[in-house]
Amino acid sequence: MPHRAVVPITAEGLKTACSQCNLQELCLPFGMSDGDINQLDGLIGARRKVKRHQHLYRVGDTFEAIYAVRTGSFKTDVLLEDGREQVTGFQMSGEIIGLDGISTDAHTCNAVALEDSDVCIIPFANLETLSREVESLQHQFHKVMSREIVRDHGVMMLLGSMRAEERLAAFLINMSQRFTARGFSAAEFHLRMTREEIGSYLGLKLETVSRAFSRFQENGLIKVQQKHIRIVNIGGLKALLSHLPSV
Amino acid sequence: MPHRAVVPITAEGLKTACSQCNLQELCLPFGMSDGDINQLDGLIGARRKVKRHQHLYRVGDTFEAIYAVRTGSFKTDVLLEDGREQVTGFQMSGEIIGLDGISTDAHTCNAVALEDSDVCIIPFANLETLSREVESLQHQFHKVMSREIVRDHGVMMLLGSMRAEERLAAFLINMSQRFTARGFSAAEFHLRMTREEIGSYLGLKLETVSRAFSRFQENGLIKVQQKHIRIVNIGGLKALLSHLPSV
DNA sequence: TGAGGCGTTTGATCCACGTCAACCCGCTTG
DNA sequence: CAAGCGGGTTGACGTGGATCAAACGCCTCA
């Protein structure tokens, strides 16, 4: 795989206005006043399309911007020298990618599109400048970063202390909630990632993920058809989580 | 090895001046100019002593400040309903605790002192105000948050993709580096946490941690005496990490 | 339309780590 | 001084998930 040079900026150099975006409630502007949001419009750089399996950025790329997912979805991952991969997260519309790069001015993980996707480029220098002027933006950005830390703690809990079926139940419940927040069905959705990627995220092998899916189906918790999931008994899934070691 | 006396302790309840603190290089002011650091002096609230096993904050406490560890050390953890604990991190002098609270204005994990400790209280509202005025502070704070995210990704890698001995080797190398950065020996140090806490952090049971320590000792990598660790062969430890699945 | 490939499922077997249990050591406390 | 206790080590054994392997369904593309 040849390393992509910089972005061959495609024709759609269209800027996106936060003030007119229907993802406001899920994205950086969440909770800001209309007036403050208007000030964001100058902040967002061009959009960028990323095709399925293409990288938005790679480990080592110099850090210049963070990205807000507009359409599609991504995974972020880190690699060990021997090729082992750890997926650190899946990102959907409205979510922010790239915060890892701030610490060293270079990205420390890879971001790969799971499907043809579309992001808003938020030049970081501009974001810092504007958030010195717009208090609500500053505060909102801090919340976004903190939320990422809290999310990571949740994943650490999952990886460190849960068994396979608990992990997968937590994953499904989380996906369901995020689809719901985006106006999709809470009970029926299409996973964009493979069993192997789910497994990497959950610290499991793909066979184990597959078996857990099958078990859930046998137990009437869900219906699985490849990547299409229908949750039949959400209560049952949640019970898997809060359960004492299943006496 | 006795703990080196880090700070000429001034009287109790005194505010701490960042401009005169010898932890500058490890703490929030890192990389800021002397002039900018002087502006921090007004920011820091009182200090607070926390005795061994006492909480600095608990899940649910309203979020008002972040903390910089001055002396001693802490663990942060989250709990599952059934009592399972996941240690999410260990913090040493100069490191910042409490960033998890920003996202919801309430803390989402517990912070417990591992030994009698001492923190600087940094009222968060003040920090946001000042960082709108002092660009270097703003940038530095963003780096601190990002570094926490990157660190969490490392832990996820560890929990999701490494085997027991790799995890412990990574832990020891990390501890060694952090002690070194604080002017202590890289090869010989005193762990402040129990085997159970290490295990919780690494996603292992305490027996497994103990056995891995013993194995390392058998193999001439380290010397263990309870909490006292001496690294004999750091290269060997590092090799455990970069090794292909030990063919 | 057929062939090849990727992703997934499922079965059989293995093993790293968990579990259970005994014991040791150093500290504290009456 | 003994008794109690928290932390650590070590051994025997069990098991959840990894590994190895086979087969299947769906999708792409010639």
XYZ file of C-alpha atoms (C1' of nucleotides) in Angstrom:
554
model
C 0.000 0.000 0.000
C 1.606 3.263 -1.088
C 1.405 6.034 1.387
C -1.014 8.634 0.186
C 0.638 12.023 -0.111
C -1.520 14.858 1.074
C -5.159 14.979 0.184
C -5.928 15.360 -3.470
C -8.609 17.789 -2.484
C -11.606 16.869 -4.466
C -13.843 19.310 -6.244
C -16.265 19.686 -3.383
C -14.271 22.299 -1.503
C -17.623 23.357 -0.170
C -17.498 24.616 3.330
C -20.061 23.425 5.728
C -21.944 25.811 7.925
C -22.450 24.517 11.446
C -25.374 26.878 11.756
C -27.211 24.963 9.055
C -26.075 21.467 9.898
C -28.591 18.990 11.218
C -25.939 17.279 13.297
C -25.633 20.184 15.717
C -27.161 18.236 18.543
C -24.595 15.476 18.254
C -21.521 17.430 17.344
C -19.229 20.130 18.626
C -21.932 22.848 18.670
C -24.121 20.887 21.060
C -25.530 23.177 23.712
C -24.215 26.391 22.175
C -26.519 29.327 21.451
C -27.505 30.112 17.877
C -25.459 33.256 18.026
C -22.365 31.395 19.150
C -22.892 28.712 16.550
C -22.900 31.310 13.827
C -19.366 32.116 14.827
C -18.393 28.539 14.124
C -19.216 28.877 10.457
C -15.940 30.610 9.759
C -14.054 27.934 11.629
C -14.794 24.868 9.609
C -12.437 24.302 6.720
C -13.340 22.317 3.664
C -15.047 18.990 3.788
C -13.303 15.846 2.807
C -14.626 12.640 1.353
C -13.026 9.401 2.440
C -13.848 6.228 0.613
C -14.372 2.887 2.303
C -11.104 1.451 3.631
C -9.212 4.677 2.977
C -7.318 6.376 5.759
C -8.408 9.742 7.091
C -5.008 9.891 8.774
C -2.266 7.522 9.824
C 0.077 7.138 12.770
C 2.803 9.725 12.375
C 0.897 12.144 10.138
C 1.434 15.661 11.385
C -1.527 16.931 13.321
C -3.272 19.948 11.903
C -6.962 19.420 12.295
C -9.603 17.428 14.033
C -12.524 16.043 12.096
C -16.250 15.841 12.617
C -17.896 12.898 10.914
C -20.721 14.127 8.687
C -21.778 10.932 6.991
C -20.532 7.390 7.196
C -18.385 5.939 9.939
C -14.810 5.231 10.937
C -12.663 3.069 13.092
C -9.501 4.172 14.859
C -6.788 1.680 15.658
C -3.224 1.265 16.878
C -0.824 -1.420 15.758
C 1.899 -3.397 17.507
C 5.172 -4.089 15.714
C 4.201 -7.683 15.154
C 1.014 -6.678 13.419
C -1.462 -7.086 16.214
C -4.210 -4.508 15.886
C -6.248 -2.874 18.600
C -9.328 -0.996 17.454
C -9.692 1.895 19.893
C -13.066 3.116 18.733
C -15.809 3.345 16.136
C -17.061 6.818 15.197
C -20.413 7.771 13.722
C -21.894 11.004 12.391
C -21.427 13.989 14.663
C -18.499 12.429 16.503
C -15.060 13.994 16.612
C -11.924 12.203 15.410
C -8.299 13.168 15.800
C -7.979 14.355 19.395
C -5.082 11.951 19.865
C -2.906 14.152 17.678
C -2.882 17.188 19.950
C -0.494 15.714 22.470
C 2.511 15.384 20.195
C 1.467 17.293 17.062
C 1.404 13.965 15.272
C -1.316 11.377 15.092
C -0.844 8.354 17.305
C -3.472 6.135 15.752
C -4.970 5.397 12.351
C -8.437 6.475 11.282
C -10.032 4.378 8.551
C -13.432 4.800 6.900
C -15.720 1.791 7.337
C -17.856 2.987 4.413
C -17.778 5.914 2.005
C -17.751 8.846 4.383
C -17.558 12.543 4.665
C -15.939 14.711 7.354
C -15.725 18.378 8.262
C -12.147 19.522 8.653
C -11.666 21.666 11.735
C -8.212 23.256 11.611
C -6.984 22.993 15.161
C -5.158 26.313 15.298
C -8.374 28.034 14.291
C -10.320 26.118 16.875
C -7.960 27.231 19.617
C -8.092 30.824 18.461
C -11.844 30.928 18.286
C -12.321 29.153 21.575
C -10.324 31.898 23.258
C -13.060 34.238 22.129
C -16.163 32.126 22.395
C -16.502 30.786 25.892
C -19.234 28.322 25.042
C -17.074 26.814 22.314
C -14.154 26.477 24.668
C -16.304 24.743 27.224
C -17.941 22.529 24.657
C -14.615 21.431 23.266
C -13.362 20.565 26.721
C -16.442 18.456 27.231
C -15.822 16.633 23.986
C -12.307 15.742 25.089
C -13.433 14.721 28.536
C -16.192 12.589 27.094
C -13.576 10.768 25.075
C -11.615 10.071 28.249
C -14.706 8.777 30.009
C -15.556 6.599 27.030
C -12.051 5.153 27.100
C -12.464 4.336 30.773
C -15.602 2.435 29.879
C -13.697 0.432 27.309
C -10.975 -0.288 29.849
C -13.626 -1.581 32.246
C -14.990 -3.738 29.480
C -11.610 -5.103 28.419
C -10.285 -5.560 31.912
C -13.230 -6.909 33.828
C -15.936 -8.368 31.600
C -16.388 -11.751 30.007
C -17.024 -12.209 26.302
C -20.820 -12.095 26.320
C -20.893 -9.112 28.625
C -18.564 -7.269 26.287
C -20.683 -7.977 23.257
C -23.886 -7.058 25.087
C -22.322 -3.765 26.132
C -21.261 -3.177 22.563
C -24.717 -3.829 21.147
C -26.416 -1.641 23.734
C -23.967 1.134 22.990
C -24.525 0.868 19.251
C -28.263 0.853 19.760
C -28.101 4.026 21.823
C -25.969 5.787 19.282
C -28.238 4.814 16.403
C -31.200 6.026 18.415
C -29.560 9.386 19.033
C -29.237 9.719 15.247
C -32.881 9.046 14.597
C -32.485 5.437 13.537
C -34.186 2.444 15.025
C -32.913 1.375 18.413
C -33.768 -2.228 17.654
C -32.627 -2.790 14.111
C -29.432 -1.640 12.512
C -26.639 -2.474 10.186
C -23.140 -2.874 11.574
C -20.508 -1.376 9.328
C -17.562 -3.272 10.817
C -16.491 -6.904 10.463
C -16.524 -9.521 13.198
C -12.780 -9.205 13.318
C -12.964 -5.459 13.945
C -15.587 -5.940 16.627
C -13.376 -8.578 18.147
C -10.332 -6.359 18.092
C -12.290 -3.596 19.782
C -13.626 -5.978 22.430
C -10.394 -7.871 22.972
C -11.816 -11.079 21.487
C -11.163 -13.240 18.453
C -13.608 -13.109 15.596
C -14.772 -16.674 16.229
C -15.663 -15.758 19.776
C -17.663 -12.770 18.572
C -19.475 -14.947 16.070
C -20.263 -17.562 18.678
C -21.558 -14.962 21.099
C -23.854 -13.586 18.404
C -25.152 -17.090 17.762
C -25.674 -17.688 21.465
C -27.619 -14.447 21.806
C -29.800 -15.522 18.913
C -30.405 -18.964 20.427
C -31.458 -17.249 23.625
C -33.900 -15.000 21.825
C -32.050 -11.812 22.602
C -31.303 -10.798 19.035
C -31.681 -11.800 15.393
C -28.501 -11.862 13.370
C -28.146 -11.916 9.619
C -24.589 -11.144 8.777
C -24.142 -7.468 9.608
C -27.831 -6.843 10.082
C -28.845 -6.921 13.746
C -32.287 -6.857 15.269
C -32.531 -6.580 19.008
C -35.456 -8.639 20.214
C -34.987 -8.410 23.963
C -33.041 -5.358 25.006
C -33.842 -6.018 28.657
C -32.207 -9.389 28.387
C -29.077 -7.840 26.972
C -28.944 -5.264 29.729
C -29.446 -7.983 32.319
C -26.299 -9.658 31.053
C -24.440 -6.575 32.154
C -25.850 -5.853 35.571
C -25.928 -9.506 36.503
C -23.875 -10.805 39.312
C -21.563 -13.528 37.943
C -24.700 -15.350 36.717
C -25.346 -17.419 39.834
C 15.136 3.502 48.626
C 13.583 6.329 50.614
C 11.442 8.788 48.793
C 13.496 11.870 48.023
C 12.065 14.954 49.675
C 10.678 16.747 46.696
C 9.531 20.053 48.037
C 10.610 22.273 50.894
C 7.253 22.110 52.549
C 5.877 25.497 53.283
C 3.210 25.968 55.864
C -0.060 24.128 55.573
C -2.880 25.663 53.566
C -0.520 27.897 51.659
C -1.157 28.366 48.022
C 1.405 26.895 45.771
C 3.145 29.020 43.221
C 3.682 27.228 39.936
C 6.484 29.673 39.254
C 8.426 28.244 42.175
C 7.451 24.623 41.911
C 10.074 22.123 40.903
C 7.477 19.977 39.190
C 7.035 22.465 36.373
C 8.629 20.179 33.861
C 6.204 17.390 34.595
C 3.048 19.323 35.211
C 0.641 21.701 33.558
C 3.209 24.498 33.079
C 5.470 22.301 30.998
C 6.786 24.221 28.023
C 5.328 27.567 29.076
C 7.507 30.658 29.322
C 8.469 32.031 32.727
C 6.283 35.033 32.102
C 3.267 32.888 31.320
C 3.915 30.640 34.280
C 3.811 33.629 36.581
C 0.243 34.123 35.506
C -0.572 30.656 36.751
C 0.249 31.567 40.311
C -3.100 33.228 40.763
C -4.876 30.222 39.343
C -3.997 27.531 41.809
C -6.322 27.286 44.756
C -5.316 25.847 48.076
C -3.465 22.615 48.425
C -5.077 19.554 49.872
C -3.617 16.676 51.782
C -5.065 13.247 51.206
C -4.115 10.421 53.490
C -3.443 6.905 52.316
C -6.645 5.129 51.247
C -8.673 8.334 51.408
C -10.642 9.496 48.398
C -9.717 12.677 46.582
C -13.106 12.427 44.917
C -15.734 9.784 44.235
C -18.051 8.868 41.401
C -20.896 11.353 41.416
C -19.102 14.168 43.232
C -19.801 17.433 41.489
C -16.904 18.524 39.379
C -15.297 21.799 40.313
C -11.578 21.387 39.995
C -8.860 19.279 38.559
C -5.874 18.333 40.668
C -2.156 18.211 40.155
C -0.370 15.629 42.274
C 2.391 17.313 44.273
C 3.590 14.463 46.435
C 2.500 10.874 46.776
C 0.439 8.936 44.293
C -3.100 7.919 43.433
C -5.144 5.364 41.628
C -8.350 6.052 39.735
C -10.954 3.346 39.323
C -14.480 2.607 38.207
C -16.764 0.008 39.721
C -19.388 -2.317 38.287
C -22.656 -2.891 40.169
C -21.534 -6.308 41.254
C -18.390 -4.910 42.826
C -15.879 -5.627 40.097
C -13.243 -2.911 40.034
C -11.280 -1.612 37.107
C -8.287 0.548 37.943
C -8.056 3.061 35.094
C -4.740 4.596 36.040
C -2.012 5.320 38.566
C -0.918 8.950 38.977
C 2.376 10.260 40.252
C 3.705 13.733 41.070
C 3.107 16.310 38.384
C 0.259 14.364 36.810
C -3.248 15.743 36.500
C -6.300 14.028 37.968
C -9.958 14.737 37.452
C -10.330 15.381 33.728
C -13.115 12.798 33.629
C -15.388 15.196 35.474
C -15.554 17.853 32.792
C -17.860 15.922 30.520
C -20.860 15.796 32.835
C -19.911 18.193 35.642
C -19.686 15.177 37.899
C -16.852 12.773 38.459
C -17.186 9.442 36.726
C -14.457 7.595 38.582
C -12.924 7.440 42.044
C -9.524 8.817 42.931
C -7.832 7.227 45.933
C -4.469 8.043 47.486
C -2.042 5.111 47.507
C 0.028 6.824 50.195
C -0.182 10.075 52.129
C -0.339 12.609 49.355
C -0.709 16.220 48.515
C -2.405 17.875 45.546
C -2.782 21.354 44.086
C -6.400 22.272 43.562
C -6.986 23.909 40.192
C -10.509 25.342 40.085
C -11.724 24.497 36.622
C -13.689 27.678 36.001
C -10.554 29.677 36.706
C -8.530 27.477 34.438
C -10.939 28.050 31.567
C -10.969 31.791 32.163
C -7.223 32.091 32.304
C -6.677 29.863 29.325
C -8.796 32.215 27.249
C -6.172 34.835 28.006
C -2.974 32.845 28.047
C -2.564 31.013 24.796
C 0.266 28.833 25.999
C -1.815 27.666 28.929
C -4.718 26.845 26.681
C -2.484 24.835 24.404
C -0.756 23.116 27.271
C -4.032 22.093 28.813
C -5.231 20.654 25.529
C -2.054 18.648 25.339
C -2.589 17.296 28.819
C -6.071 16.088 27.881
C -4.877 14.617 24.617
C -2.023 12.854 26.363
C -4.558 11.237 28.639
C -6.479 9.979 25.612
C -3.323 8.591 24.056
C -2.383 6.923 27.314
C -5.815 5.328 27.490
C -5.353 3.983 23.965
C -2.141 2.375 25.128
C -3.957 0.697 27.966
C -6.633 -0.512 25.583
C -3.929 -2.017 23.393
C -2.476 -3.686 26.439
C -5.792 -5.021 27.712
C -7.087 -6.051 24.338
C -4.080 -7.545 22.625
C -1.338 -8.539 25.037
C -0.756 -11.622 27.120
C -0.067 -11.499 30.838
C 3.715 -11.218 30.780
C 3.647 -8.613 28.052
C 1.232 -6.549 30.105
C 3.380 -6.698 33.193
C 6.539 -5.924 31.234
C 4.831 -2.892 29.712
C 3.726 -1.825 33.170
C 7.217 -2.098 34.646
C 8.812 -0.242 31.749
C 6.235 2.496 32.075
C 6.799 2.809 35.813
C 10.542 2.900 35.296
C 10.228 5.719 32.767
C 7.999 7.729 35.029
C 10.308 7.314 38.013
C 13.218 8.338 35.832
C 11.416 11.490 34.725
C 11.073 12.372 38.401
C 14.737 11.976 39.176
C 14.525 8.548 40.755
C 16.363 5.443 39.719
C 15.144 3.827 36.529
C 16.167 0.429 37.810
C 15.050 0.351 41.395
C 11.786 1.576 42.823
C 9.039 0.970 45.271
C 5.571 0.205 43.983
C 2.866 1.899 45.990
C 0.034 -0.326 44.821
C -0.879 -3.917 45.728
C -0.732 -6.904 43.413
C -4.492 -6.774 43.253
C -4.471 -3.165 42.072
C -1.825 -3.909 39.476
C -3.904 -6.851 38.371
C -7.041 -4.797 38.112
C -5.208 -2.233 36.024
C -3.771 -4.911 33.749
C -6.901 -7.011 33.521
C -5.343 -9.891 35.447
C -5.899 -11.632 38.758
C -3.478 -10.939 41.569
C -2.148 -14.507 41.465
C -1.274 -14.088 37.820
C 0.578 -10.868 38.570
C 2.474 -12.548 41.382
C 3.408 -15.503 39.188
C 4.569 -13.223 36.384
C 6.796 -11.346 38.836
C 8.255 -14.667 39.980
C 8.811 -15.778 36.407
C 10.613 -12.541 35.573
C 12.812 -13.075 38.574
C 13.581 -16.670 37.603
C 14.565 -15.424 34.165
C 16.904 -12.820 35.591
C 14.913 -9.862 34.366
C 14.105 -8.352 37.753
C 14.529 -8.801 41.479
C 11.347 -8.702 43.502
C 10.969 -8.217 47.226
C 7.380 -7.477 47.968
C 6.779 -3.996 46.600
C 10.422 -3.289 46.019
C 11.465 -3.869 42.406
C 14.889 -3.869 40.876
C 15.127 -4.151 37.122
C 18.169 -6.224 36.229
C 17.684 -6.586 32.506
C 15.595 -3.812 31.006
C 16.420 -4.965 27.495
C 14.954 -8.329 28.276
C 11.767 -6.729 29.454
C 11.503 -4.614 26.356
C 12.146 -7.655 24.198
C 9.079 -9.267 25.712
C 7.067 -6.458 24.178
C 8.470 -6.194 20.697
C 8.724 -9.933 20.310
C 6.724 -11.750 17.755
C 4.538 -14.309 19.532
C 7.764 -15.845 20.890
C 8.333 -18.393 18.128
C -23.230 -17.806 -15.537
C -19.529 -19.378 -13.069
C -15.288 -18.781 -10.270
C -12.903 -16.913 -6.742
C -12.525 -14.456 -2.443
C -13.866 -12.455 1.734
C -16.526 -12.684 5.724
C -18.917 -15.697 8.689
C -20.316 -19.848 11.112
C -19.422 -23.964 13.513
C -16.897 -27.937 15.462
C -12.815 -30.066 17.897
C -9.068 -29.343 20.607
C -5.716 -26.720 23.415
C -3.834 -23.714 26.798
C -3.282 -19.330 29.420
C -5.205 -17.661 32.950
C -8.759 -17.994 36.618
C -10.173 -20.326 40.744
C -9.588 -22.484 45.008
C -6.754 -23.380 48.695
C -2.776 -23.653 51.698
C 0.792 -21.291 53.692
C 4.153 -17.555 54.701
C 5.701 -13.115 56.122
C 5.713 -8.725 58.330
C 2.775 -5.530 61.091
C -0.401 -4.244 64.252
C -2.804 -4.574 68.563
C -4.317 -6.237 73.026
C 4.048 -12.454 73.771
C 0.245 -14.282 71.119
C -3.312 -13.536 68.002
C -5.062 -11.510 64.046
C -4.762 -9.726 59.510
C -3.621 -7.900 55.106
C -0.635 -8.807 51.470
C 2.069 -12.040 48.893
C 3.545 -16.615 47.026
C 2.827 -21.116 45.344
C 0.464 -25.428 43.935
C -3.410 -28.188 41.909
C -7.038 -28.013 39.035
C -10.858 -26.082 35.999
C -12.498 -23.403 32.130
C -13.409 -19.570 28.884
C -11.806 -18.244 25.041
C -7.935 -19.048 21.569
C -6.484 -21.892 17.946
C -6.934 -24.857 14.122
C -9.767 -26.404 10.594
C -13.618 -27.059 7.519
C -17.473 -25.476 5.128
C -20.912 -22.067 3.681
C -23.159 -17.750 1.918
C -22.767 -13.518 -0.343
C -20.604 -10.408 -3.489
C -17.781 -9.120 -7.306
C -16.246 -9.505 -11.665
C -14.899 -11.784 -15.982
